[in-house]
Coordinates of C-alpha atoms (C1' of nucleotides) in Angstrom, one line a residue:
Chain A
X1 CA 0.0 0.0 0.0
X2 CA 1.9 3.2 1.2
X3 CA 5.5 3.4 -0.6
X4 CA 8.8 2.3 1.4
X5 CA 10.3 5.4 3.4
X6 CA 13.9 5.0 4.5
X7 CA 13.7 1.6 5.3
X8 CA 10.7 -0.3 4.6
X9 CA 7.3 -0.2 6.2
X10 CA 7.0 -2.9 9.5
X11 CA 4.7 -4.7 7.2
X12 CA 7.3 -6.2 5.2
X13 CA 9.5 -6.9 8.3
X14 CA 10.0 -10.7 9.0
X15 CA 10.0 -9.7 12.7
X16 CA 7.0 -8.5 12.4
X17 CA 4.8 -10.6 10.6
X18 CA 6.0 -13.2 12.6
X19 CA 4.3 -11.7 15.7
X20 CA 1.4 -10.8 13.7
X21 CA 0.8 -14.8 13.1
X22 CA 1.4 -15.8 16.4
X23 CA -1.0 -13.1 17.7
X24 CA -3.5 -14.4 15.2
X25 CA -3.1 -18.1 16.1
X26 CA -3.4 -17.6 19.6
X27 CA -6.5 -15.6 19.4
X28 CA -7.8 -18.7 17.0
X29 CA -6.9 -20.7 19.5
X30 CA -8.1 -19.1 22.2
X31 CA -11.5 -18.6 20.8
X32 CA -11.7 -22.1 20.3
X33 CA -10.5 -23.5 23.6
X34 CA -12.8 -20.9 25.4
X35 CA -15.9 -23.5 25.3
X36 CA -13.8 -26.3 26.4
X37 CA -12.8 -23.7 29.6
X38 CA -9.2 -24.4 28.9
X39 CA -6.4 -21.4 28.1
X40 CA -3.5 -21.7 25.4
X41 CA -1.0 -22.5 28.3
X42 CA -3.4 -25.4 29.8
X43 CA -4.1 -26.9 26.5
X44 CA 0.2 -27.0 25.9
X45 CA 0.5 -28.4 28.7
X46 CA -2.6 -31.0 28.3
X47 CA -1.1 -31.5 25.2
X48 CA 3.0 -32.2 26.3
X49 CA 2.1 -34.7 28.8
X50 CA -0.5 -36.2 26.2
X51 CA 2.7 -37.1 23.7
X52 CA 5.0 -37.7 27.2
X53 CA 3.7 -38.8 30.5
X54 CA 5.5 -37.9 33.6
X55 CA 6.9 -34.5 32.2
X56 CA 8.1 -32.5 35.5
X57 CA 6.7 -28.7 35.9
X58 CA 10.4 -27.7 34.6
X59 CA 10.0 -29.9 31.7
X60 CA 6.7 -28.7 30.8
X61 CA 7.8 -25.1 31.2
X62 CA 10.4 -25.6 28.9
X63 CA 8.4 -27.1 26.3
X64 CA 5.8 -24.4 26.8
X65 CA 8.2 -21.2 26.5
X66 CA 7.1 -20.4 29.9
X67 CA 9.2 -20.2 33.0
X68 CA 9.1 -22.5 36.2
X69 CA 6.6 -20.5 38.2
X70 CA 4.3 -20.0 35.5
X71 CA 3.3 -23.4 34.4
X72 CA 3.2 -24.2 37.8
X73 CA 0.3 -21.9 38.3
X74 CA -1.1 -23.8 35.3
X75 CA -0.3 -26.9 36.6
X76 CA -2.1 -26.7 40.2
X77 CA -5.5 -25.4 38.0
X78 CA -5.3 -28.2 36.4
X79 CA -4.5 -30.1 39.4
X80 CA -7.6 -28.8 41.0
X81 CA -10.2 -29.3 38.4
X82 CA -9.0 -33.2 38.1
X83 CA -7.0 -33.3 34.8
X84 CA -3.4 -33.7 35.8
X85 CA -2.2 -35.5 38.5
X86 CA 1.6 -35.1 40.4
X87 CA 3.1 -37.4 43.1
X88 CA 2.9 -35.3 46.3
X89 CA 6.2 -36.1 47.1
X90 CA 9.3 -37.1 44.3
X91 CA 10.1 -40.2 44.4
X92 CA 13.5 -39.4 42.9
X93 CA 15.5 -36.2 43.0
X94 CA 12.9 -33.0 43.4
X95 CA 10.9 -34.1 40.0
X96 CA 7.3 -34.2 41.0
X97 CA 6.5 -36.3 37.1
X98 CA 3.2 -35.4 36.2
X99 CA 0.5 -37.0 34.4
X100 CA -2.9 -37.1 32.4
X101 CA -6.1 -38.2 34.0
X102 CA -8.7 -39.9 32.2
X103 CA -10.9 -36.7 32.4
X104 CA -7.6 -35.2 31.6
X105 CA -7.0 -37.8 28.7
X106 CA -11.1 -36.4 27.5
X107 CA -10.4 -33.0 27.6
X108 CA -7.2 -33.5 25.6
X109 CA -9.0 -35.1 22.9
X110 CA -11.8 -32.6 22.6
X111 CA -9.1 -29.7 22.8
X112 CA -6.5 -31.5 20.3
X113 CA -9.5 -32.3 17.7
X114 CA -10.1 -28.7 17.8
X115 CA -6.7 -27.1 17.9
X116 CA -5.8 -28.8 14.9
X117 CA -8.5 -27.4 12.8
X118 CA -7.3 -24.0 13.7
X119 CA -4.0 -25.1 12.3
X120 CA -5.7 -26.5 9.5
X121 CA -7.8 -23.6 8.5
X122 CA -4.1 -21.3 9.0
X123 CA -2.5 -23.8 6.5
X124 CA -5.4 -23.9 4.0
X125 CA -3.9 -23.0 0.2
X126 CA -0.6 -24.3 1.6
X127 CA 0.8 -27.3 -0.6
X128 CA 2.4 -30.0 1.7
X129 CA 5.8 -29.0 0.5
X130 CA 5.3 -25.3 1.2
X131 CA 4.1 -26.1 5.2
X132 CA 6.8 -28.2 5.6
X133 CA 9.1 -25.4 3.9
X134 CA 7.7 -23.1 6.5
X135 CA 8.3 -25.4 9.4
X136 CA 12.0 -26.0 8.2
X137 CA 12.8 -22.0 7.7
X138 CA 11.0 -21.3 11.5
X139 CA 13.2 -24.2 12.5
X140 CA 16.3 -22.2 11.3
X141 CA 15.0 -19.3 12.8
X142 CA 14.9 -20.6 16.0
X143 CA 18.5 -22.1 15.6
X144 CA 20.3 -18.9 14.1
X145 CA 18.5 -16.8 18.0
X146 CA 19.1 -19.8 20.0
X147 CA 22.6 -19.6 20.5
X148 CA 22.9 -16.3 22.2
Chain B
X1 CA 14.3 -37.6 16.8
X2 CA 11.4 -39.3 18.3
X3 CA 8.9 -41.2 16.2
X4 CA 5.8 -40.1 15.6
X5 CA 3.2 -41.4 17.9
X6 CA -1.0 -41.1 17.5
X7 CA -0.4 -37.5 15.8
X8 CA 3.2 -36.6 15.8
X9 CA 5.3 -34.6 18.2
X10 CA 4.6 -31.0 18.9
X11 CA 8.1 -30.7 17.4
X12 CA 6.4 -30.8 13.8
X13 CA 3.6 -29.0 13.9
X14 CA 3.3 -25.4 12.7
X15 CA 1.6 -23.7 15.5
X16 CA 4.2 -25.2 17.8
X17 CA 7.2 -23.8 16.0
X18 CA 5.7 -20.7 15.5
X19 CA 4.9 -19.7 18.7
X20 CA 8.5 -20.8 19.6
X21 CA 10.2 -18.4 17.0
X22 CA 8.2 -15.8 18.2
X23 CA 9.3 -16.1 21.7
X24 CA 13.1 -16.5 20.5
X25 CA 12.4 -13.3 18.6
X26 CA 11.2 -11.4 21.8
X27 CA 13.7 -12.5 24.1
X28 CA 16.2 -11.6 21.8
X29 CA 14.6 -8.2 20.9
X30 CA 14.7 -7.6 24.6
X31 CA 18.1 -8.5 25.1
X32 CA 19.5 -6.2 22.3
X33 CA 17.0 -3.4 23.8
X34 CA 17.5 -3.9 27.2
X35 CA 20.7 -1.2 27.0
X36 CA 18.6 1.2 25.9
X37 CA 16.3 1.6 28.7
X38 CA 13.1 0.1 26.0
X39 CA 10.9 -3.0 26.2
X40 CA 10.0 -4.8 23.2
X41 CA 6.3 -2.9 22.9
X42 CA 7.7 1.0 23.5
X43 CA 10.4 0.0 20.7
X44 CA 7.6 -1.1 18.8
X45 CA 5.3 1.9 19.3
X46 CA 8.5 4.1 18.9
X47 CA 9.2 2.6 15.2
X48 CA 5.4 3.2 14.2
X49 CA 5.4 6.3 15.1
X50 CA 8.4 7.4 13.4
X51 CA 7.2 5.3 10.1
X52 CA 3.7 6.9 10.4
X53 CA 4.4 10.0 13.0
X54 CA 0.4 11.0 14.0
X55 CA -0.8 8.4 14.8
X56 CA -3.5 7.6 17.5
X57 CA -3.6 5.7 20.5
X58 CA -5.6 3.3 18.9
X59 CA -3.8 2.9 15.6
X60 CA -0.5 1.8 17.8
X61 CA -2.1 -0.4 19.5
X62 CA -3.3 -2.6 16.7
X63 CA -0.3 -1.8 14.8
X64 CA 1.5 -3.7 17.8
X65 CA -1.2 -6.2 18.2
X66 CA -2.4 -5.2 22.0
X67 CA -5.5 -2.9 23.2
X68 CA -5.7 0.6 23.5
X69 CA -5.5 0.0 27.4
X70 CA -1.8 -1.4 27.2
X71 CA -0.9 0.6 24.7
X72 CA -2.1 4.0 26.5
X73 CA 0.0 2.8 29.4
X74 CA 3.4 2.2 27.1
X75 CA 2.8 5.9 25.7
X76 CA 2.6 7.4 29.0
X77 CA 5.6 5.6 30.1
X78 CA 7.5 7.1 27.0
X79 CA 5.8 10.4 26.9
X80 CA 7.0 11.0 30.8
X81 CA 10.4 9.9 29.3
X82 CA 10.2 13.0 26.7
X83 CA 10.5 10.2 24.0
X84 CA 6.8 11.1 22.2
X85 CA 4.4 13.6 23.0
X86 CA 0.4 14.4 22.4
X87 CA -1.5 16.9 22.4
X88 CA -3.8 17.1 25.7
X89 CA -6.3 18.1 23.3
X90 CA -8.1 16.3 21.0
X91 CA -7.9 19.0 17.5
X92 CA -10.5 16.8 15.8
X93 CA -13.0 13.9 17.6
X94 CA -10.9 12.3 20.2
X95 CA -8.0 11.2 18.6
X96 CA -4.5 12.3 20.2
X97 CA -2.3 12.3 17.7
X98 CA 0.8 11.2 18.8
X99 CA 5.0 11.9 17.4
X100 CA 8.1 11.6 18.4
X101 CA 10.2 14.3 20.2
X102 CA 14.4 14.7 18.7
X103 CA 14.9 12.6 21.4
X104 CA 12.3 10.0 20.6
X105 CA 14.2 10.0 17.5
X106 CA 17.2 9.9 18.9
X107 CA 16.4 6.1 20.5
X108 CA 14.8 4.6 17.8
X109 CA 17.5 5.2 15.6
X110 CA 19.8 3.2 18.1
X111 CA 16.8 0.9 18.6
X112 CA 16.1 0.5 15.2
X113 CA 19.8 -0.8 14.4
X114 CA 20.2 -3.0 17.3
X115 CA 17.0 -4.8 15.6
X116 CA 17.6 -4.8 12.8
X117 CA 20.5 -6.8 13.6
X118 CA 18.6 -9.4 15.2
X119 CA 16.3 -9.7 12.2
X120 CA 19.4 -10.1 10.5
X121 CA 21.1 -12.7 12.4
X122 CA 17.6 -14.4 12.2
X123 CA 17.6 -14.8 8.8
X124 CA 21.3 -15.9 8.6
X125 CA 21.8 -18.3 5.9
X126 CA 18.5 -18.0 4.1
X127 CA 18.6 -17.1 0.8
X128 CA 16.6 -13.7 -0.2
X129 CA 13.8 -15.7 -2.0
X130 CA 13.6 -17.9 1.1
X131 CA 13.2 -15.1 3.7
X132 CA 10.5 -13.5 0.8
X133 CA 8.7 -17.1 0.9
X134 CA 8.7 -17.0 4.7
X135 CA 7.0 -13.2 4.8
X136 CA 4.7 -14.7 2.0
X137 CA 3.5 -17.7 3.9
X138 CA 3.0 -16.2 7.3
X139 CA 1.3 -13.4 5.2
X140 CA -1.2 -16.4 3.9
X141 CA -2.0 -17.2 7.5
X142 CA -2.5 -13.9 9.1
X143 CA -5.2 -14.0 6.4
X144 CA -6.4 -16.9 7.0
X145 CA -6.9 -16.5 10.4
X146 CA -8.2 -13.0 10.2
X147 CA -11.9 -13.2 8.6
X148 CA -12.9 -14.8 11.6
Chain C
dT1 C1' 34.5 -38.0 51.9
dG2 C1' 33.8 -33.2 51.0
dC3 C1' 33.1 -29.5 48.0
dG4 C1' 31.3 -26.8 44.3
dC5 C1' 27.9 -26.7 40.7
dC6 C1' 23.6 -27.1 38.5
dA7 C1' 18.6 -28.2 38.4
dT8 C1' 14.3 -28.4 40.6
dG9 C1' 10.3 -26.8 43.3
dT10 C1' 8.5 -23.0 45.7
dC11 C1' 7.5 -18.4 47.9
dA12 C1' 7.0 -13.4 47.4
dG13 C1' 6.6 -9.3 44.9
dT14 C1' 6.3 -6.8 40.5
dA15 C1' 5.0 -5.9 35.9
dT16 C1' 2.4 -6.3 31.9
dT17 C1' -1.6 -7.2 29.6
dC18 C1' -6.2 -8.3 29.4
dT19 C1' -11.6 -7.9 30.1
dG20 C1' -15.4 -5.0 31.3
dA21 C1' -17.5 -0.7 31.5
dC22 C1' -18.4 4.2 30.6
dA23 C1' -18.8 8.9 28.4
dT24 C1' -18.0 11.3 24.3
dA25 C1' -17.3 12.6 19.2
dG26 C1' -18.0 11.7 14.4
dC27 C1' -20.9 9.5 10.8
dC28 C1' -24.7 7.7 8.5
dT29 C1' -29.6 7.1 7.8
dC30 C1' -34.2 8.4 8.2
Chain D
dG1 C1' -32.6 17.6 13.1
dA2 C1' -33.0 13.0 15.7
dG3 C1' -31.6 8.5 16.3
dG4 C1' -28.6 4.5 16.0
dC5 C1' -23.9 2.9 15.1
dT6 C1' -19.0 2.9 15.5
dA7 C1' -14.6 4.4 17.2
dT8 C1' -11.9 6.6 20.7
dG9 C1' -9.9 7.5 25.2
dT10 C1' -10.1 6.3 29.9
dC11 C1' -11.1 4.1 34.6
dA12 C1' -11.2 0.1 37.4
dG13 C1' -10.2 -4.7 38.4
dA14 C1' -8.5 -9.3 37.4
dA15 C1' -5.6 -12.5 35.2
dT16 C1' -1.3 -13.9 33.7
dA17 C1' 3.6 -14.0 33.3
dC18 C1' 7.8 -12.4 34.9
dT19 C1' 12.1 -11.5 38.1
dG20 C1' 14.4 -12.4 42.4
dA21 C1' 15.4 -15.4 46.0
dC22 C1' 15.7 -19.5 48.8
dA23 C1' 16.3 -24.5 50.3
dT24 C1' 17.1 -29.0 48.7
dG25 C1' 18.6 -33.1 45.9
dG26 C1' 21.8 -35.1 42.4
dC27 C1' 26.3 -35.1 40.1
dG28 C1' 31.2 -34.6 39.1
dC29 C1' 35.7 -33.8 40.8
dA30 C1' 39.6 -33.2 43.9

DNA sequence: TGCGCCATGTCAGTATTCTGACATAGCCTC
DNA sequence: GAGGCTATGTCAGAATACTGACATGGCGCA
């Protein structure tokens, strides 16, 4: 639309877009998680321990781009309401593993199923090739930040 | 590394890896910024202001992808630090026009560089049609995200 | 064995962002 | 001109995530 100045409108900024995306998944996903009661972080972690049982709240924070103390809010919510369940004391080191329920297992399911068709509707008009090109250049991404 | 189990590994699936390069992306935005006394959303209100000086309250904040609420608080933190300033005012409805001072300037220039080298070192080793693919893709899934 | 080192879980406090709500200004239609 | 509609700025409150700090358990090395 409007002409580049001195460097180029933020629109054509990788940086940029890239947030823009995320922002737009996570309200997708958000809108669709909001009937199943569940938030973005709940459903990650529903999901983690869904793909690896016993995951510890350090783990799971990891996986989730969240630190320690905030997945262990998450973690005792889902505690509460019956869909996760932790050791209340470690049986080896200070790892408290942590695992699904069968209401958890449900919820999971229901959440997963619906997740995935956000992703599926992001990806519509995307040839196989060019999602998996995508994947592979976010990938890099990651790899070329992570170091520092 | 692991195979695939009833729906494959989180490791593979778009969402997933977006959400993670946008969190490598902030925290390395932060660190670059952190010097200069700016968090990721003043830098970004900073930079669309000085591509598009005038603009609202409003138009920042959906230019940076949060409400008016937080944005109004990041423009007061920079307009106390002399960095961009309205007019109390409103000249025409109730838009506040807002622009950056010579100093406001002043530290998005330096801001502007040190992100521009993350973007940089981000996108090391991809070829220019690569990094044009990856704008064009995430491009496709802002929009389709969006109509809804 | 003893020591340093790192990782984990947890507590406390802070910061940032969000949702909800309200009054007001411009615009469009009747 | 009157009314509805939308957009804007703003206030208040809640939710969420973060930083800083601490004690503890496992591990490696002298």
């Amino acid at each position: 639309m409007a002409q580049a100045e001195t460097v180029g409108p933020v629109e054509n900024a990788v940086g940029y877009v890239l947030k823009e995306a995320a922002v737009a998944l996570r309200n997708a996903m958000d809108l669709e998680l909001r009937p199943l009661q569940l938030t973005v972080s709940q459903y990650a972690c529903l999901e983690l321990l869904g793909q690896r049982p016993g995951m510890s709240n350090a783990e799971l924070a990891r996986g989730a781009f969240v630190t320690r103390q905030s997945m262990n809010v998450v973690l005792q919510g889902l505690e509460e309401r019956g869909l996760v369940t932790r050791p209340s004391v470690a049986a080896r080191g200070r790892e408290l593993p942590a695992e699904l329920t069968p209401a958890g297992r449900d919820h999971l399911r229901a959440a997963s199923t619906a997740v995935r068709g956000v992703e599926r509707r992001m990806c519509a008009g995307l040839s196989p090739d060019r999602q998996q090109e995508l994947l592979d250049t976010l990938a890099a991404c990651v790899r070329n930040l992570d170091p520092r």
